[in-house]
PDB file of C-alpha atoms in Angstrom:
ATOM      1  CA  GLY A 220       0.316  -0.265  -0.219  1.00 61.00           C
ATOM      2  CA  ALA A 221       1.122   3.533  -0.189  1.00 81.00           C
ATOM      3  CA  VAL A 222       1.768   3.966  -3.934  1.00 90.00           C
ATOM      4  CA  VAL A 223       2.345   7.359  -5.202  1.00 94.00           C
ATOM      5  CA  SER A 224       2.980   7.816  -9.173  1.00 96.00           C
ATOM      6  CA  GLN A 225       4.211  10.595 -11.022  1.00 97.00           C
ATOM      7  CA  HIS A 226       3.455  11.367 -14.625  1.00 97.00           C
ATOM      8  CA  PRO A 227       5.726  11.831 -16.694  1.00 97.00           C
ATOM      9  CA  SER A 228       8.859  10.314 -15.881  1.00 97.00           C
ATOM     10  CA  ARG A 229      10.958  12.776 -17.663  1.00 97.00           C
ATOM     11  CA  VAL A 230      10.035  15.131 -20.330  1.00 97.00           C
ATOM     12  CA  ILE A 231      11.934  17.435 -22.127  1.00 97.00           C
ATOM     13  CA  CYS A 232      10.341  20.534 -23.471  1.00 96.00           C
ATOM     14  CA  LYS A 233      11.020  23.748 -25.499  1.00 96.00           C
ATOM     15  CA  SER A 234      11.701  27.003 -23.129  1.00 97.00           C
ATOM     16  CA  GLY A 235       8.624  29.285 -23.451  1.00 97.00           C
ATOM     17  CA  THR A 236       6.074  26.358 -22.990  1.00 97.00           C
ATOM     18  CA  SER A 237       4.594  24.976 -20.028  1.00 97.00           C
ATOM     19  CA  VAL A 238       4.833  21.435 -18.892  1.00 97.00           C
ATOM     20  CA  LYS A 239       1.867  19.578 -16.456  1.00 97.00           C
ATOM     21  CA  ILE A 240       3.221  16.663 -13.891  1.00 98.00           C
ATOM     22  CA  GLU A 241       0.543  14.944 -12.435  1.00 97.00           C
ATOM     23  CA  CYS A 242       0.766  13.032  -8.858  1.00 96.00           C
ATOM     24  CA  ARG A 243      -1.119  10.731  -8.100  1.00 95.00           C
ATOM     25  CA  SER A 244      -2.380   8.733  -4.597  1.00 92.00           C
ATOM     26  CA  LEU A 245      -3.198   4.831  -6.171  1.00 92.00           C
ATOM     27  CA  ASP A 246      -4.244   2.886  -2.863  1.00 87.00           C
ATOM     28  CA  PHE A 247      -5.315   5.474  -0.897  1.00 87.00           C
ATOM     29  CA  GLN A 248      -6.938   9.490  -0.091  1.00 88.00           C
ATOM     30  CA  ALA A 249      -4.269  12.214   0.170  1.00 87.00           C
ATOM     31  CA  THR A 250      -5.280  15.534   1.992  1.00 83.00           C
ATOM     32  CA  THR A 251      -2.167  16.564   1.480  1.00 89.00           C
ATOM     33  CA  MET A 252       0.394  17.163  -1.323  1.00 93.00           C
ATOM     34  CA  PHE A 253       3.513  18.410  -1.356  1.00 94.00           C
ATOM     35  CA  TRP A 254       5.886  19.344  -3.931  1.00 96.00           C
ATOM     36  CA  TYR A 255      10.076  19.352  -3.904  1.00 96.00           C
ATOM     37  CA  ARG A 256      11.943  20.476  -6.384  1.00 96.00           C
ATOM     38  CA  GLN A 257      15.512  18.606  -6.389  1.00 95.00           C
ATOM     39  CA  PHE A 258      18.852  19.472  -7.872  1.00 91.00           C
ATOM     40  CA  PRO A 259      21.776  17.424  -8.479  1.00 87.00           C
ATOM     41  CA  LYS A 260      23.463  15.699  -4.913  1.00 82.00           C
ATOM     42  CA  GLN A 261      21.506  18.325  -2.980  1.00 87.00           C
ATOM     43  CA  SER A 262      18.092  17.344  -0.364  1.00 91.00           C
ATOM     44  CA  LEU A 263      14.689  18.591  -1.706  1.00 93.00           C
ATOM     45  CA  MET A 264      13.647  21.638  -0.990  1.00 93.00           C
ATOM     46  CA  LEU A 265       9.844  22.323  -0.408  1.00 93.00           C
ATOM     47  CA  MET A 266       8.072  24.421  -3.740  1.00 95.00           C
ATOM     48  CA  ALA A 267       4.560  24.088  -2.143  1.00 95.00           C
ATOM     49  CA  THR A 268       1.456  22.133  -0.068  1.00 92.00           C
ATOM     50  CA  SER A 269      -1.621  21.614  -1.294  1.00 90.00           C
ATOM     51  CA  ASN A 270      -4.645  20.414   0.088  1.00 85.00           C
ATOM     52  CA  GLU A 271      -7.452  19.258  -1.731  1.00 82.00           C
ATOM     53  CA  GLY A 272     -10.008  21.798  -2.853  1.00 81.00           C
ATOM     54  CA  SER A 273      -8.560  25.275  -1.641  1.00 83.00           C
ATOM     55  CA  LYS A 274      -4.991  27.010  -2.711  1.00 87.00           C
ATOM     56  CA  ALA A 275      -1.940  25.324  -2.479  1.00 91.00           C
ATOM     57  CA  THR A 276       0.831  27.290   0.431  1.00 92.00           C
ATOM     58  CA  TYR A 277       4.052  28.154  -1.582  1.00 95.00           C
ATOM     59  CA  GLU A 278       7.396  27.999   0.037  1.00 93.00           C
ATOM     60  CA  GLN A 279       9.233  31.639   0.331  1.00 92.00           C
ATOM     61  CA  GLY A 280      11.117  32.541  -3.263  1.00 93.00           C
ATOM     62  CA  VAL A 281       8.952  30.067  -5.211  1.00 95.00           C
ATOM     63  CA  GLU A 282       6.524  31.975  -7.346  1.00 94.00           C
ATOM     64  CA  LYS A 283       3.157  31.402  -7.559  1.00 92.00           C
ATOM     65  CA  ASP A 284       1.907  32.482 -11.043  1.00 94.00           C
ATOM     66  CA  LYS A 285       5.166  29.531 -12.858  1.00 96.00           C
ATOM     67  CA  PHE A 286       4.043  27.043 -10.412  1.00 97.00           C
ATOM     68  CA  LEU A 287       0.269  26.194 -10.700  1.00 95.00           C
ATOM     69  CA  ILE A 288      -0.826  23.941  -8.578  1.00 94.00           C
ATOM     70  CA  ASN A 289      -3.972  21.898  -8.940  1.00 90.00           C
ATOM     71  CA  HIS A 290      -5.156  19.590  -6.535  1.00 88.00           C
ATOM     72  CA  ALA A 291      -9.128  18.675  -7.633  1.00 82.00           C
ATOM     73  CA  SER A 292      -9.295  15.063  -6.021  1.00 88.00           C
ATOM     74  CA  LEU A 293      -7.692  13.335  -3.092  1.00 88.00           C
ATOM     75  CA  THR A 294      -6.127  11.537  -5.611  1.00 92.00           C
ATOM     76  CA  LEU A 295      -4.597  13.714  -7.770  1.00 93.00           C
ATOM     77  CA  SER A 296      -2.247  16.558  -7.374  1.00 94.00           C
ATOM     78  CA  THR A 297      -1.070  18.537 -10.463  1.00 95.00           C
ATOM     79  CA  LEU A 298       2.508  20.799 -10.710  1.00 97.00           C
ATOM     80  CA  THR A 299       2.423  23.034 -14.352  1.00 97.00           C
ATOM     81  CA  VAL A 300       5.338  25.150 -14.704  1.00 97.00           C
ATOM     82  CA  THR A 301       4.381  27.409 -17.325  1.00 97.00           C
ATOM     83  CA  SER A 302       6.707  29.479 -19.994  1.00 96.00           C
ATOM     84  CA  ALA A 303       9.501  26.974 -18.822  1.00 96.00           C
ATOM     85  CA  HIS A 304      13.054  27.961 -18.844  1.00 96.00           C
ATOM     86  CA  PRO A 305      16.451  26.375 -18.847  1.00 96.00           C
ATOM     87  CA  GLU A 306      16.818  27.245 -15.025  1.00 95.00           C
ATOM     88  CA  ASP A 307      13.409  25.363 -14.364  1.00 96.00           C
ATOM     89  CA  SER A 308      15.858  22.125 -15.379  1.00 96.00           C
ATOM     90  CA  SER A 309      14.775  19.833 -12.421  1.00 96.00           C
ATOM     91  CA  PHE A 310      13.944  16.381 -11.244  1.00 97.00           C
ATOM     92  CA  TYR A 311      10.296  17.472  -9.338  1.00 98.00           C
ATOM     93  CA  ILE A 312       9.256  14.887  -6.962  1.00 97.00           C
ATOM     94  CA  CYS A 313       5.567  15.157  -5.310  1.00 97.00           C
ATOM     95  CA  SER A 314       4.420  13.557  -2.062  1.00 95.00           C
ATOM     96  CA  ALA A 315       1.412  12.817  -0.588  1.00 92.00           C
ATOM     97  CA  LYS A 316       0.105  12.332   3.532  1.00 87.00           C
ATOM     98  CA  ASP A 317      -1.959   9.608   3.701  1.00 78.00           C
ATOM     99  CA  GLY A 318      -5.702  10.764   5.831  1.00 72.00           C
ATOM    100  CA  ARG A 319      -5.763   7.758   8.192  1.00 72.00           C
ATOM    101  CA  TRP A 320      -2.165   7.778   9.432  1.00 69.00           C
ATOM    102  CA  ALA A 321      -1.017  11.257  11.383  1.00 64.00           C
ATOM    103  CA  TYR A 322       2.741  11.623  10.414  1.00 74.00           C
ATOM    104  CA  GLU A 323       4.239   9.426   7.211  1.00 80.00           C
ATOM    105  CA  GLN A 324       4.153  11.127   3.752  1.00 86.00           C
ATOM    106  CA  TYR A 325       5.056   8.657   0.845  1.00 90.00           C
ATOM    107  CA  PHE A 326       6.716  10.214  -2.618  1.00 94.00           C
ATOM    108  CA  GLY A 327       6.243   9.541  -6.178  1.00 96.00           C
ATOM    109  CA  PRO A 328       9.113   8.870  -8.490  1.00 96.00           C
ATOM    110  CA  GLY A 329       9.387  11.989  -9.629  1.00 97.00           C
ATOM    111  CA  THR A 330      10.206  13.230 -12.680  1.00 98.00           C
ATOM    112  CA  ARG A 331      12.535  14.745 -14.749  1.00 97.00           C
ATOM    113  CA  LEU A 332      12.768  18.034 -16.684  1.00 97.00           C
ATOM    114  CA  THR A 333      14.786  19.470 -18.736  1.00 97.00           C
ATOM    115  CA  VAL A 334      14.157  23.015 -20.947  1.00 97.00           C
ATOM    116  CA  THR A 335      15.805  22.941 -23.980  1.00 96.00           C
TER     117      THR A 335
ATOM    118  CA  THR B 268      10.748  27.240   9.034  1.00 63.00           C
ATOM    119  CA  GLN B 269      13.004  24.842  11.280  1.00 69.00           C
ATOM    120  CA  LEU B 270      16.109  23.501  10.201  1.00 84.00           C
ATOM    121  CA  LEU B 271      17.852  19.740  10.346  1.00 92.00           C
ATOM    122  CA  GLU B 272      21.647  19.719  10.231  1.00 94.00           C
ATOM    123  CA  GLN B 273      22.872  15.933   8.757  1.00 96.00           C
ATOM    124  CA  SER B 274      25.943  14.734   9.352  1.00 96.00           C
ATOM    125  CA  PRO B 275      28.562  13.330   7.567  1.00 97.00           C
ATOM    126  CA  GLN B 276      27.548  14.293   3.960  1.00 95.00           C
ATOM    127  CA  PHE B 277      29.325  11.439   2.390  1.00 96.00           C
ATOM    128  CA  LEU B 278      30.656   8.432   3.708  1.00 97.00           C
ATOM    129  CA  SER B 279      32.699   5.671   1.873  1.00 97.00           C
ATOM    130  CA  ILE B 280      33.721   2.570   4.028  1.00 97.00           C
ATOM    131  CA  GLN B 281      34.298  -0.626   3.450  1.00 97.00           C
ATOM    132  CA  GLU B 282      31.744  -3.462   3.763  1.00 97.00           C
ATOM    133  CA  GLY B 283      30.920  -4.754   7.420  1.00 97.00           C
ATOM    134  CA  GLU B 284      31.584  -1.590   8.642  1.00 98.00           C
ATOM    135  CA  ASN B 285      29.612  -0.017  10.847  1.00 98.00           C
ATOM    136  CA  LEU B 286      27.916   4.231  10.642  1.00 98.00           C
ATOM    137  CA  THR B 287      26.241   6.235  12.271  1.00 98.00           C
ATOM    138  CA  VAL B 288      23.928   9.685  10.751  1.00 98.00           C
ATOM    139  CA  TYR B 289      23.166  11.720  12.785  1.00 98.00           C
ATOM    140  CA  CYS B 290      20.479  14.877  12.706  1.00 97.00           C
ATOM    141  CA  ASN B 291      20.324  17.895  14.293  1.00 96.00           C
ATOM    142  CA  SER B 292      18.308  21.203  15.182  1.00 94.00           C
ATOM    143  CA  SER B 293      17.680  23.408  17.519  1.00 92.00           C
ATOM    144  CA  SER B 294      13.710  23.053  17.058  1.00 91.00           C
ATOM    145  CA  VAL B 295      11.863  19.952  18.105  1.00 93.00           C
ATOM    146  CA  PHE B 296       9.878  18.137  15.897  1.00 93.00           C
ATOM    147  CA  SER B 297       7.115  16.242  16.149  1.00 91.00           C
ATOM    148  CA  SER B 298       8.181  13.782  14.077  1.00 92.00           C
ATOM    149  CA  LEU B 299      11.169  12.124  12.452  1.00 94.00           C
ATOM    150  CA  GLN B 300      11.395  10.438   9.269  1.00 94.00           C
ATOM    151  CA  TRP B 301      14.204   8.517   7.549  1.00 97.00           C
ATOM    152  CA  TYR B 302      14.503   7.404   3.426  1.00 96.00           C
ATOM    153  CA  ARG B 303      16.829   5.991   1.113  1.00 96.00           C
ATOM    154  CA  GLN B 304      16.907   7.891  -2.459  1.00 95.00           C
ATOM    155  CA  GLU B 305      18.468   5.761  -5.421  1.00 92.00           C
ATOM    156  CA  PRO B 306      19.515   8.227  -8.362  1.00 90.00           C
ATOM    157  CA  GLY B 307      16.731   9.225 -10.372  1.00 91.00           C
ATOM    158  CA  GLU B 308      14.032   7.983  -7.832  1.00 93.00           C
ATOM    159  CA  GLY B 309      11.563   9.264  -5.546  1.00 94.00           C
ATOM    160  CA  PRO B 310      12.958   8.905  -1.447  1.00 94.00           C
ATOM    161  CA  VAL B 311      11.670   5.500   0.426  1.00 93.00           C
ATOM    162  CA  LEU B 312      10.614   6.160   4.013  1.00 92.00           C
ATOM    163  CA  LEU B 313      12.055   3.207   6.421  1.00 95.00           C
ATOM    164  CA  VAL B 314      10.941   4.629   9.928  1.00 94.00           C
ATOM    165  CA  THR B 315       8.764   7.564  11.600  1.00 93.00           C
ATOM    166  CA  VAL B 316       9.442   7.421  15.177  1.00 95.00           C
ATOM    167  CA  VAL B 317       7.613  10.251  16.706  1.00 93.00           C
ATOM    168  CA  THR B 318       8.588   9.685  20.976  1.00 94.00           C
ATOM    169  CA  GLY B 319      11.317  11.140  22.450  1.00 95.00           C
ATOM    170  CA  GLY B 320      13.676   8.478  23.340  1.00 96.00           C
ATOM    171  CA  GLU B 321      12.153   6.050  20.900  1.00 96.00           C
ATOM    172  CA  VAL B 322      14.463   3.566  19.529  1.00 97.00           C
ATOM    173  CA  LYS B 323      13.008   1.448  16.595  1.00 97.00           C
ATOM    174  CA  LYS B 324      15.342  -1.434  14.652  1.00 97.00           C
ATOM    175  CA  LEU B 325      14.759  -2.424  11.010  1.00 94.00           C
ATOM    176  CA  LYS B 326      17.352  -5.356  10.707  1.00 96.00           C
ATOM    177  CA  ARG B 327      20.642  -3.673  10.770  1.00 97.00           C
ATOM    178  CA  LEU B 328      19.048  -0.526  11.110  1.00 97.00           C
ATOM    179  CA  THR B 329      18.552   1.012  14.363  1.00 98.00           C
ATOM    180  CA  PHE B 330      17.158   4.644  14.367  1.00 98.00           C
ATOM    181  CA  GLN B 331      16.470   6.717  17.233  1.00 97.00           C
ATOM    182  CA  PHE B 332      14.876   9.430  18.216  1.00 97.00           C
ATOM    183  CA  GLY B 333      16.536  12.392  20.857  1.00 96.00           C
ATOM    184  CA  ASP B 334      14.449  12.128  24.255  1.00 96.00           C
ATOM    185  CA  ALA B 335      13.529  16.001  23.479  1.00 95.00           C
ATOM    186  CA  ARG B 336      12.596  15.597  19.575  1.00 95.00           C
ATOM    187  CA  LYS B 337      15.211  17.754  18.019  1.00 95.00           C
ATOM    188  CA  ASP B 338      17.961  15.232  16.853  1.00 96.00           C
ATOM    189  CA  SER B 339      17.905  11.327  15.753  1.00 97.00           C
ATOM    190  CA  SER B 340      20.571   9.120  14.801  1.00 97.00           C
ATOM    191  CA  LEU B 341      20.321   5.971  12.035  1.00 98.00           C
ATOM    192  CA  HIS B 342      23.261   3.182  12.734  1.00 98.00           C
ATOM    193  CA  ILE B 343      23.907   0.775  10.569  1.00 98.00           C
ATOM    194  CA  THR B 344      25.821  -2.361  11.635  1.00 98.00           C
ATOM    195  CA  ALA B 345      27.959  -4.362   9.190  1.00 98.00           C
ATOM    196  CA  ALA B 346      26.886  -2.666   6.168  1.00 97.00           C
ATOM    197  CA  GLN B 347      26.346  -4.433   2.774  1.00 97.00           C
ATOM    198  CA  PRO B 348      26.990  -3.100  -0.421  1.00 96.00           C
ATOM    199  CA  GLY B 349      23.561  -3.259  -0.984  1.00 95.00           C
ATOM    200  CA  ASP B 350      23.298  -0.220   1.403  1.00 96.00           C
ATOM    201  CA  THR B 351      24.834   2.152  -0.494  1.00 96.00           C
ATOM    202  CA  GLY B 352      22.284   5.286  -1.662  1.00 95.00           C
ATOM    203  CA  LEU B 353      21.114   9.028  -0.275  1.00 95.00           C
ATOM    204  CA  TYR B 354      20.048   8.661   3.200  1.00 97.00           C
ATOM    205  CA  LEU B 355      17.856  11.531   4.118  1.00 96.00           C
ATOM    206  CA  CYS B 356      16.505  12.583   7.785  1.00 96.00           C
ATOM    207  CA  ALA B 357      12.954  14.465   7.763  1.00 95.00           C
ATOM    208  CA  GLY B 358      11.677  16.297  10.822  1.00 93.00           C
ATOM    209  CA  GLU B 359       7.862  16.820  10.586  1.00 90.00           C
ATOM    210  CA  GLU B 360       7.480  20.671  11.746  1.00 84.00           C
ATOM    211  CA  THR B 361       5.577  21.668  15.058  1.00 80.00           C
ATOM    212  CA  SER B 362       3.450  23.794  13.006  1.00 77.00           C
ATOM    213  CA  GLY B 363       1.932  21.899  10.740  1.00 72.00           C
ATOM    214  CA  SER B 364       2.814  18.790   8.115  1.00 76.00           C
ATOM    215  CA  ARG B 365       5.677  20.574   6.394  1.00 85.00           C
ATOM    216  CA  LEU B 366       8.862  18.570   6.335  1.00 89.00           C
ATOM    217  CA  THR B 367      12.204  19.743   6.731  1.00 90.00           C
ATOM    218  CA  PHE B 368      15.131  17.498   5.284  1.00 93.00           C
ATOM    219  CA  GLY B 369      18.404  17.973   6.417  1.00 94.00           C
ATOM    220  CA  GLU B 370      21.167  17.698   3.759  1.00 93.00           C
ATOM    221  CA  GLY B 371      21.012  14.108   2.951  1.00 95.00           C
ATOM    222  CA  THR B 372      24.386  11.446   3.241  1.00 96.00           C
ATOM    223  CA  GLN B 373      25.934  10.513   0.305  1.00 95.00           C
ATOM    224  CA  LEU B 374      26.987   6.259   1.638  1.00 97.00           C
ATOM    225  CA  THR B 375      29.235   4.297  -0.276  1.00 97.00           C
ATOM    226  CA  VAL B 376      29.627   0.875   0.894  1.00 97.00           C
ATOM    227  CA  ASN B 377      32.598  -1.256  -1.237  1.00 97.00           C
ATOM    228  CA  PRO B 378      32.663  -4.780  -1.149  1.00 95.00           C
TER     229      PRO B 378
END
């Protein structure tokens, strides 16, 4: 149990285009999902917290108009990188918190975004 | 935002040796989680510790949460090459569900 999927696993896009990344909890309902960014050989940096049915809470320094987050259901959250630039190239990882358990967060396999 | 310092950042040892990874903070966490991450993949949850002083064992891995819930350690006994990976500690802030991650420890176990 507690499986989180992400799609796509890899994406290459041209500068100026938008890319949508999906995060799904496959066998549980996730009232809260999180989006992280990870640079090579570094730890995870929280970008935003997404609660089902409400607006996402963004971390300081993260542009909400550039990284659009939608959490329309208890099993799906999406991150859209708008007008992507090469500096947005990174490994994006989502996590989901199972509402039945107080503490555990489960991570997706990540999405490698390359902007050319 | 609460900070979590993890050490060492890099560790290269021989098969059969023991090792300990530390995570320290000046802040109290409601829980602390340990993850292991392989290149190109998401972190995989190893354990969650909640109670101050709690000790949990997972085969050759021993996790401890400090009495004050500000620090934690991961001890691996008789390390094997299959233990190679990035180990991450993450503390859940008392103010909500946000996780604060340590910088990670890249462990390499040489055969």
